[in-house]
Coordinates of C-alpha atoms in Angstrom, one line a residue:
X1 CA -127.7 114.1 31.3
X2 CA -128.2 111.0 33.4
X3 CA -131.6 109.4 33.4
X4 CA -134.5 110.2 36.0
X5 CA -134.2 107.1 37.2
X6 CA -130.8 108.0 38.8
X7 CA -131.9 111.2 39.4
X8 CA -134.3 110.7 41.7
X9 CA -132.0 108.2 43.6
X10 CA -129.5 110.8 43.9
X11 CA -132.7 112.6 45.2
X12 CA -133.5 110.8 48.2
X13 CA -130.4 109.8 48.8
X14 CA -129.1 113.5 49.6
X15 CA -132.2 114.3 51.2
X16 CA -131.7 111.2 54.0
X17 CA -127.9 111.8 54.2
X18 CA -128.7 115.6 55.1
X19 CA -131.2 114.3 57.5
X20 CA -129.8 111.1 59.4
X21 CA -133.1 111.4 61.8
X22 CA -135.3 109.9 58.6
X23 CA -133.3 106.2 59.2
X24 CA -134.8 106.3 62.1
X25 CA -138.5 106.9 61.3
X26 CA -140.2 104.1 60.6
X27 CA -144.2 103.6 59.5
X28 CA -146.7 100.7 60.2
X29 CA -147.5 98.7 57.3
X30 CA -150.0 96.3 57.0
X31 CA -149.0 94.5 54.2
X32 CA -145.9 94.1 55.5
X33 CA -147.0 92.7 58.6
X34 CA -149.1 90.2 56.2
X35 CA -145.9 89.6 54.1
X36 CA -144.0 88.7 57.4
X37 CA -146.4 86.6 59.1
X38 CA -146.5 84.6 55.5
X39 CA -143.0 84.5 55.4
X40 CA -142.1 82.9 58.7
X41 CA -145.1 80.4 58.0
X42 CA -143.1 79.3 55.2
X43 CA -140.0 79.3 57.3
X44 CA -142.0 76.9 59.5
X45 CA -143.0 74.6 57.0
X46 CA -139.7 74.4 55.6
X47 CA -137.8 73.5 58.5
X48 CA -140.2 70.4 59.2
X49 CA -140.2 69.1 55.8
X50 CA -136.1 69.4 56.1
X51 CA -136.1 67.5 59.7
X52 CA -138.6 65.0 57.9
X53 CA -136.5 64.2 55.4
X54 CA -132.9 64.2 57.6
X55 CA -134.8 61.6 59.5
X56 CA -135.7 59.4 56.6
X57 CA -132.0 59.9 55.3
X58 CA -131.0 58.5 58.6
X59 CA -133.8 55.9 58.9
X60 CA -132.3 54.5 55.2
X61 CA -128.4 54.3 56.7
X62 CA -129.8 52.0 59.2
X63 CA -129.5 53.8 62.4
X64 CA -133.0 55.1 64.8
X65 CA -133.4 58.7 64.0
X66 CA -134.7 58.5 67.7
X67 CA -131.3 57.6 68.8
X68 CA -129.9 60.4 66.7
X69 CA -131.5 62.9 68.1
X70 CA -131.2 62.2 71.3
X71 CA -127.3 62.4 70.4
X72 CA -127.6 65.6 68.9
X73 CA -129.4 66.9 72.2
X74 CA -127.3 64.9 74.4
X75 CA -123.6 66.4 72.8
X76 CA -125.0 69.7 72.4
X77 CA -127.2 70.7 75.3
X78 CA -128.7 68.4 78.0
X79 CA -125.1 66.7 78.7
X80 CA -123.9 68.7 81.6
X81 CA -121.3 71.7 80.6
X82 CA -122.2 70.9 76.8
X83 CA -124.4 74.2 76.1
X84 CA -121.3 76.4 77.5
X85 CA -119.1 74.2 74.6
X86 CA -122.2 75.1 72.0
X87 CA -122.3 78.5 72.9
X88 CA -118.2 78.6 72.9
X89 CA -118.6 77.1 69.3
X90 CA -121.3 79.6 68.0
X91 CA -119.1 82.7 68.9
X92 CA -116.5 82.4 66.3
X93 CA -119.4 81.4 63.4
X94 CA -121.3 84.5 64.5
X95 CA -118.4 86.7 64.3
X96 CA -117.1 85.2 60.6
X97 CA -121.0 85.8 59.4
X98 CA -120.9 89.3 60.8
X99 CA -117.7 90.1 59.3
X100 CA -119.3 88.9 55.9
X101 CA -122.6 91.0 56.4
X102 CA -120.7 94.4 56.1
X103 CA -118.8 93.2 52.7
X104 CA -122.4 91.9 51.2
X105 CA -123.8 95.2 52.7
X106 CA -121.5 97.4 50.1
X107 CA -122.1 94.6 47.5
X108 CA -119.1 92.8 47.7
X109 CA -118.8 89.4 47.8
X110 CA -116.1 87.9 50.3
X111 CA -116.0 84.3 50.2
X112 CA -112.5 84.4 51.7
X113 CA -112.9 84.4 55.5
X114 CA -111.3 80.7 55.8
X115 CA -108.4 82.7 54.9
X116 CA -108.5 85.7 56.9
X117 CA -109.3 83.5 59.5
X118 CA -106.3 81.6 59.4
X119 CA -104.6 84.8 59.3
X120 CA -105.5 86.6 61.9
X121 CA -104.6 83.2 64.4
X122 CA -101.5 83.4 63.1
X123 CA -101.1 87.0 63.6
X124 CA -102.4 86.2 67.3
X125 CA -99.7 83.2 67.7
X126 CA -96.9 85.3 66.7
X127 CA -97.6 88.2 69.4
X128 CA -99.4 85.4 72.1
X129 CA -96.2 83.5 72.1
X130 CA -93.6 86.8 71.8
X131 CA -94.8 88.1 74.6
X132 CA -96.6 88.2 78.6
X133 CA -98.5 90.4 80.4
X134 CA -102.0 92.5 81.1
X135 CA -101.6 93.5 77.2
X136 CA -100.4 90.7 75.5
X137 CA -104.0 89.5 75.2
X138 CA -105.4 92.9 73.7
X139 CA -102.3 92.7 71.7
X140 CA -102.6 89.5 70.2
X141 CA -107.1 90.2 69.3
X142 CA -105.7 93.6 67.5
X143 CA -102.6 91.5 65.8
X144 CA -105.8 89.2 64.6
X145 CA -108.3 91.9 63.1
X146 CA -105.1 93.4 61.5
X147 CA -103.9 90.2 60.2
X148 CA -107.4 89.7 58.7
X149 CA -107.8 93.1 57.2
X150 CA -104.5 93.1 55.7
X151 CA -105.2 89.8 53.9
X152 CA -108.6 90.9 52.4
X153 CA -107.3 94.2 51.5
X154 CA -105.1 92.5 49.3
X155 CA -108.4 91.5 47.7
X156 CA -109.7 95.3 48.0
X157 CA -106.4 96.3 46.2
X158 CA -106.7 94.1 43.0
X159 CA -110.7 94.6 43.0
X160 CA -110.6 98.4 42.8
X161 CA -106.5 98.9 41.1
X162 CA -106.9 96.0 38.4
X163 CA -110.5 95.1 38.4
X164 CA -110.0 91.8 39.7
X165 CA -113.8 90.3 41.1
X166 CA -113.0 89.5 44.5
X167 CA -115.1 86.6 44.5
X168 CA -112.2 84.9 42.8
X169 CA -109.1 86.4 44.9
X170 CA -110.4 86.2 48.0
X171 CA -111.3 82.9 47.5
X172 CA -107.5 82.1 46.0
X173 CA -106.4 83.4 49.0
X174 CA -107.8 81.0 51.4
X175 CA -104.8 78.5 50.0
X176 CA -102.5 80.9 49.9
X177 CA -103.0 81.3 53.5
X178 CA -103.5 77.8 54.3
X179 CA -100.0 76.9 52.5
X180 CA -98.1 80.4 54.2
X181 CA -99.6 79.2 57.5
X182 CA -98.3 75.5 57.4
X183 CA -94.5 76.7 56.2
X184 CA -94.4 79.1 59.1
X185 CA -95.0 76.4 61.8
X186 CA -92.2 74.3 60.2
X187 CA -89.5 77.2 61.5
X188 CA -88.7 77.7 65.0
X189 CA -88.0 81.2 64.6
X190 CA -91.3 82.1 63.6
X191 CA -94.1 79.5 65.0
X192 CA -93.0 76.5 65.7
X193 CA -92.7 75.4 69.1
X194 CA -89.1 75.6 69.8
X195 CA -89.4 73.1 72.9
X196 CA -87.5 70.0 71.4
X197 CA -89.6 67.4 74.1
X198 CA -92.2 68.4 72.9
X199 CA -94.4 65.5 70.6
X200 CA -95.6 66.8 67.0
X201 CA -94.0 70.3 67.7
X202 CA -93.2 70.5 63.8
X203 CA -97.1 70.3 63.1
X204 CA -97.6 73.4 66.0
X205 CA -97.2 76.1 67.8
X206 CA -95.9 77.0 71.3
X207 CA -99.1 76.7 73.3
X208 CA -100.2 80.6 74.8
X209 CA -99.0 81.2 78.4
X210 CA -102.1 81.9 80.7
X211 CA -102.1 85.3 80.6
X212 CA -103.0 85.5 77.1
X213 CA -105.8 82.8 77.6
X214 CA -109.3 84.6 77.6
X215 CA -111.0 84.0 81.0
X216 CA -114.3 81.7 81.7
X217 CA -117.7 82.5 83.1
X218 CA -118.6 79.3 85.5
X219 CA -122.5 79.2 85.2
X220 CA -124.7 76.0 86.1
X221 CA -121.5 73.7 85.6
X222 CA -120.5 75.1 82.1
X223 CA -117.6 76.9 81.3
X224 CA -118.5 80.2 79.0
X225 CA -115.9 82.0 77.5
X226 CA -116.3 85.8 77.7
X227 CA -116.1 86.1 73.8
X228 CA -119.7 85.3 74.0
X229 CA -120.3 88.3 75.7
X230 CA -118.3 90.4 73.1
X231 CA -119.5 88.4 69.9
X232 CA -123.3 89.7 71.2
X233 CA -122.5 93.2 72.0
X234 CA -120.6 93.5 68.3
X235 CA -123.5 91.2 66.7
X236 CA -125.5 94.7 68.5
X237 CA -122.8 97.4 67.2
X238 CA -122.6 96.0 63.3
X239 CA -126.8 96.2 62.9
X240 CA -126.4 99.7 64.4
X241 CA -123.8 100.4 62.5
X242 CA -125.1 99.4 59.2
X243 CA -129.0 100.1 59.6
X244 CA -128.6 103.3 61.9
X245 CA -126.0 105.5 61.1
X246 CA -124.8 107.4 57.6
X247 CA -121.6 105.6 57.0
X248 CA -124.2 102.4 57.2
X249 CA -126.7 104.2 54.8
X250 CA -123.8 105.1 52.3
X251 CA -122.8 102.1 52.2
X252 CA -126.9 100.6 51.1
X253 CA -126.5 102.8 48.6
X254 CA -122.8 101.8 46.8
X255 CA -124.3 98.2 47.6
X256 CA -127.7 98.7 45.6
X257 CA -125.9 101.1 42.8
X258 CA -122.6 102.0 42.5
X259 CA -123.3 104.7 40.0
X260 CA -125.7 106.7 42.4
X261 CA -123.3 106.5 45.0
X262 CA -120.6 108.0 43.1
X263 CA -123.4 110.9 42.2
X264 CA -123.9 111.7 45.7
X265 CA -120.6 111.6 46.7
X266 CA -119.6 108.8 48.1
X267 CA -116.2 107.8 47.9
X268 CA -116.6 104.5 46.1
X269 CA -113.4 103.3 45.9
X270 CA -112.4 104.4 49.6
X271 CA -115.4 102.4 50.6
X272 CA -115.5 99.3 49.2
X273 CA -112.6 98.8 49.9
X274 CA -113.1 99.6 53.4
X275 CA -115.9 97.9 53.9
X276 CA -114.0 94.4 52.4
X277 CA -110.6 95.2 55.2
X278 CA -113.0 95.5 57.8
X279 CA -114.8 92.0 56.4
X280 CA -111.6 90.9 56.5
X281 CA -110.4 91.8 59.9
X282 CA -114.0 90.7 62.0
X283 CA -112.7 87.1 60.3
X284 CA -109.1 87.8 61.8
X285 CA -110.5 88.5 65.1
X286 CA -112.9 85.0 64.9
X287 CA -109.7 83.4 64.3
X288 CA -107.9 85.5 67.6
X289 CA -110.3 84.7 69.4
X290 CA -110.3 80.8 68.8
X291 CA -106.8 81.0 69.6
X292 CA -107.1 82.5 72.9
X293 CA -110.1 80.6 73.7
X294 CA -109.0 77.1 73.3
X295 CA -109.1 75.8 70.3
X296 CA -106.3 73.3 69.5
X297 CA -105.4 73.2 72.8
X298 CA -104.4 76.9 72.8
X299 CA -102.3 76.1 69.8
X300 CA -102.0 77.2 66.5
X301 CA -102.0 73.6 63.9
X302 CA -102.6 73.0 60.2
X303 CA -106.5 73.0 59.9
X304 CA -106.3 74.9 62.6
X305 CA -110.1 76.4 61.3
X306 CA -111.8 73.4 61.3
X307 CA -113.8 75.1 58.3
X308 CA -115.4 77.4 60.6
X309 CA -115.3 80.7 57.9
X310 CA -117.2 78.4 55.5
X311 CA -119.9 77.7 58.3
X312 CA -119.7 80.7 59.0
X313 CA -120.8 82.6 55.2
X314 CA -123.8 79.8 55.4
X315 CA -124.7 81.4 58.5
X316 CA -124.7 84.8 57.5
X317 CA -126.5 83.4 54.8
X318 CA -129.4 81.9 55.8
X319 CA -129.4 84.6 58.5
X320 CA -130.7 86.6 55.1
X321 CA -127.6 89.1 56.2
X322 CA -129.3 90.7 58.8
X323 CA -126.9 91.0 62.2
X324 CA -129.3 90.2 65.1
X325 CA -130.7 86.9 63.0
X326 CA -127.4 85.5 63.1
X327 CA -127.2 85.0 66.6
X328 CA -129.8 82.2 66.9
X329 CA -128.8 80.8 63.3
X330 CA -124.8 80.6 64.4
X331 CA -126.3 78.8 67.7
X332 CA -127.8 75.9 65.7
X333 CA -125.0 75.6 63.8
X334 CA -122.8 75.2 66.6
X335 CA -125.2 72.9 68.7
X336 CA -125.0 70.6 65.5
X337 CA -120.7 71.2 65.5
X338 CA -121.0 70.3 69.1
X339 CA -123.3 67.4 69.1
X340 CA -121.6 65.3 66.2
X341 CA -119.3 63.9 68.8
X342 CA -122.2 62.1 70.5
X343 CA -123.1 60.4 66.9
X344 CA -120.8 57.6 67.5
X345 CA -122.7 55.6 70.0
X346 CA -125.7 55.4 67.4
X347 CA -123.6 54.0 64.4
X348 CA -124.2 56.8 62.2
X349 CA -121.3 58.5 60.4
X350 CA -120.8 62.2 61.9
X351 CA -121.0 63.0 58.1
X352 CA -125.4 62.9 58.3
X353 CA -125.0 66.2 60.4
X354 CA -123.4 67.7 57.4
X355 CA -126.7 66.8 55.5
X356 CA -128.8 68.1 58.1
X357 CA -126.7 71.6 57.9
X358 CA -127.2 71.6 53.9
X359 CA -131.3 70.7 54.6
X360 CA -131.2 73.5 57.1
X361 CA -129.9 75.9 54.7
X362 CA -132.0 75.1 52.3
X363 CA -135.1 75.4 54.0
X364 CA -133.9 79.2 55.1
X365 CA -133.5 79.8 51.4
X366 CA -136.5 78.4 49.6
X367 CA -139.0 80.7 51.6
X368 CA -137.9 84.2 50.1
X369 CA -138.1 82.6 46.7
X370 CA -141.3 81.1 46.8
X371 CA -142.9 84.3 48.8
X372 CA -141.1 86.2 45.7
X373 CA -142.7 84.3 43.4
X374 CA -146.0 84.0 44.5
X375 CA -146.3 87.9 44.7
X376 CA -144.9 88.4 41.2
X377 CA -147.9 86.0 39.8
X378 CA -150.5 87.7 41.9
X379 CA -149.8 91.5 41.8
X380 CA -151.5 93.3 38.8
X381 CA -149.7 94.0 36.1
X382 CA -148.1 97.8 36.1
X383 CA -150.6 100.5 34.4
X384 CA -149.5 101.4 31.6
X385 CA -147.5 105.0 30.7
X386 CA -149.5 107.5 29.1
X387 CA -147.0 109.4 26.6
X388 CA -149.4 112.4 25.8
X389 CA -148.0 114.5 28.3
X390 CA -144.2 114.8 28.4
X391 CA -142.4 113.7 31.3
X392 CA -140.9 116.1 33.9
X393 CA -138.4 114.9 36.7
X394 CA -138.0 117.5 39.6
X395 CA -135.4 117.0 41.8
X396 CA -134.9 118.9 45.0
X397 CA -131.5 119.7 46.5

């Protein structure tokens, strides 16, 4: 007989996934309120003694943290048509960290998305440069989320078919990807350019015609990509997804115990490994859509992801996995992407901004922690279990 414990999991579990309508029912609690408010005081605090100490690092390598600043502003906002590159820059972070959020959601770890990224672009070369038209475009995203999905289902397959973690093989597979990518654009009959004039064509691809280049909104002197637009409306979908609907619930559950999942019938197997292909393919499509939007000179090239799935875990990372945070997280991290370029007129190497991303996500971390902590050395201890009377678990269907 399984424990209570599970028992009454299995419990609530069947009641809510008989009743979708309780997700959506949500009470007023004080505490929590006070928790919150403590929390983003923390937050607060944080974040000024990490700008407080990037300035003193930068102060100590000899250059004006005024100056630097400024730059960081300057390449990333106030410049004119700057913002539209920081917001063209955020996109593809925010989709990688979304992607990620529905593999931690099911408690999987994919650390692989540098990998599936790579993937999908080249998925999205191959059918860009094949082939013209009103669908090429659609085409070439779908050839990118399928790329994606089928390298992180290779993960799925050795996780739940030979018990391999998938913290290890997805990670391996971000070389293999990177090595697979590089021999295909030394052939001409798969991705290298073919056109012979051409300088470097044996380090890329043909460039994408313009009808499978995604169009530009022209706002204020900046030049917005559309992907924007659709990295915000799926940043919308995925929290929806995962916090408001049953396939979302279910997969809460396998993420907090796989054991009561399996009770309550979810298909464990079927959805993990789901849930890791789809992680997969939201990184393919990041990669698709750099592609298409202009990355590399509409080219595919070795490197071609500029390390964007890393950024992009730390984002869904300090975004605390939560969908809707990672919007304004993925913009500061591509405000600080776009503004390295202006660090060269102060004499500071664009390698500080790197330190002020790792000071960043540490101060998003340390919060939880000390919050965490502080409550488990104030709360009273637990009243102890009287075991005069036996006890009785009663669990309702």
């Amino acid at each position: 007989m399984p424990p209570p414990s599970d028992l009454a999991c299995c419990s609530v579990a069947l009641r809510t996934l008989s009743n979708p309508e309780e997700l959506l029912m949500t009470r007023p609690d004080p505490q929590r309120l006070r928790r919150t408010m403590a929390l983003v005081g923390l937050y607060v605090l944080s974040v000024v003694i990490a700008l407080t100490l990037a300035a003193v690092l930068i102060a100590i390598t000899g250059g004006p943290w005024q100056k630097v600043l400024k730059a960081l502003l300057d390449g990333s906002l106030l410049k004119p048509g700057r913002w539209g590159d920081t917001l063209a820059g955020a996109t593809p972070l925010l989709v990688v960290a979304l992607g990620a959020i529905i593999a931690t959601r099911a408690g999987l770890v994919n650390i692989g998305q540098e990998g599936q990224l790579t993937v999908g672009a080249a998925a999205a070369a191959v059918v860009c440069t094949s082939f013209s038209g009103p669908f090429a475009l659609v085409a070439g995203l779908v050839a990118g989320v399928v790329g994606g999905a089928v390298w992180a289902a290779l993960a799925a397959l050795l996780k739940f078919g030979r018990k391999v973690p998938e913290v290890i093989t997805t990670l391996l597979l971000v070389f293999v990807a990177s090595q697979g990518t590089g021999y295909l654009l030394t052939r001409t009959f798969l991705l290298l350019d073919p056109d012979p004039n051409k300088p470097n064509r044996s380090q890329t691809s043909a460039q994408l015609g313009t009808s499978t280049r995604i169009g530009r909104i022209h706002l204020f002197g900046n030049e917005i990509p559309w992907t924007v637009v659709g990295a915000l409306v799926l940043a919308i979908v995925v929290s929806v997804v995962l916090h408001r609907t049953v396939w979302g619930f279910r997969l809460t559950v396998l993420g907090r115990n796989a054991r009561t999942a399996q009770r309550i019938g979810v298909p464990v197997v079927i959805a993990g490994a789901t849930a890791l292909a789809l992680s997969g393919g939201v990184a393919g499509l990041a990669g698709a859509v750099m592609l298409t939007s202009g990355s590399a000179n509409f080219r595919l090239t070795p490197g071609f992801s500029n390390n964007v799935g890393w950024e992009g875990l730390l984002v869904a990372l300090v975004a605390r996995n939560r969908p809707l945070m990672c919007i304004p997280v993925a913009f500061v991290f591509g405000a600080l992407r776009t503004g390295a370029g202006f660090l060269a007129s102060t004499g500071v190497e664009r390698s500080i901004v790197d330190v002020v991303r790792a000071l960043l996500v540490l101060a998003m971390l340390v919060p939880p922690a000390i919050l965490a902590l502080w409550e488990r050395r104030t709360s009273p201890p637990p009243a102890p279990v009287s075991t005069d009377e036996p006890i009785v678990s009663v669990v309702t269907a």
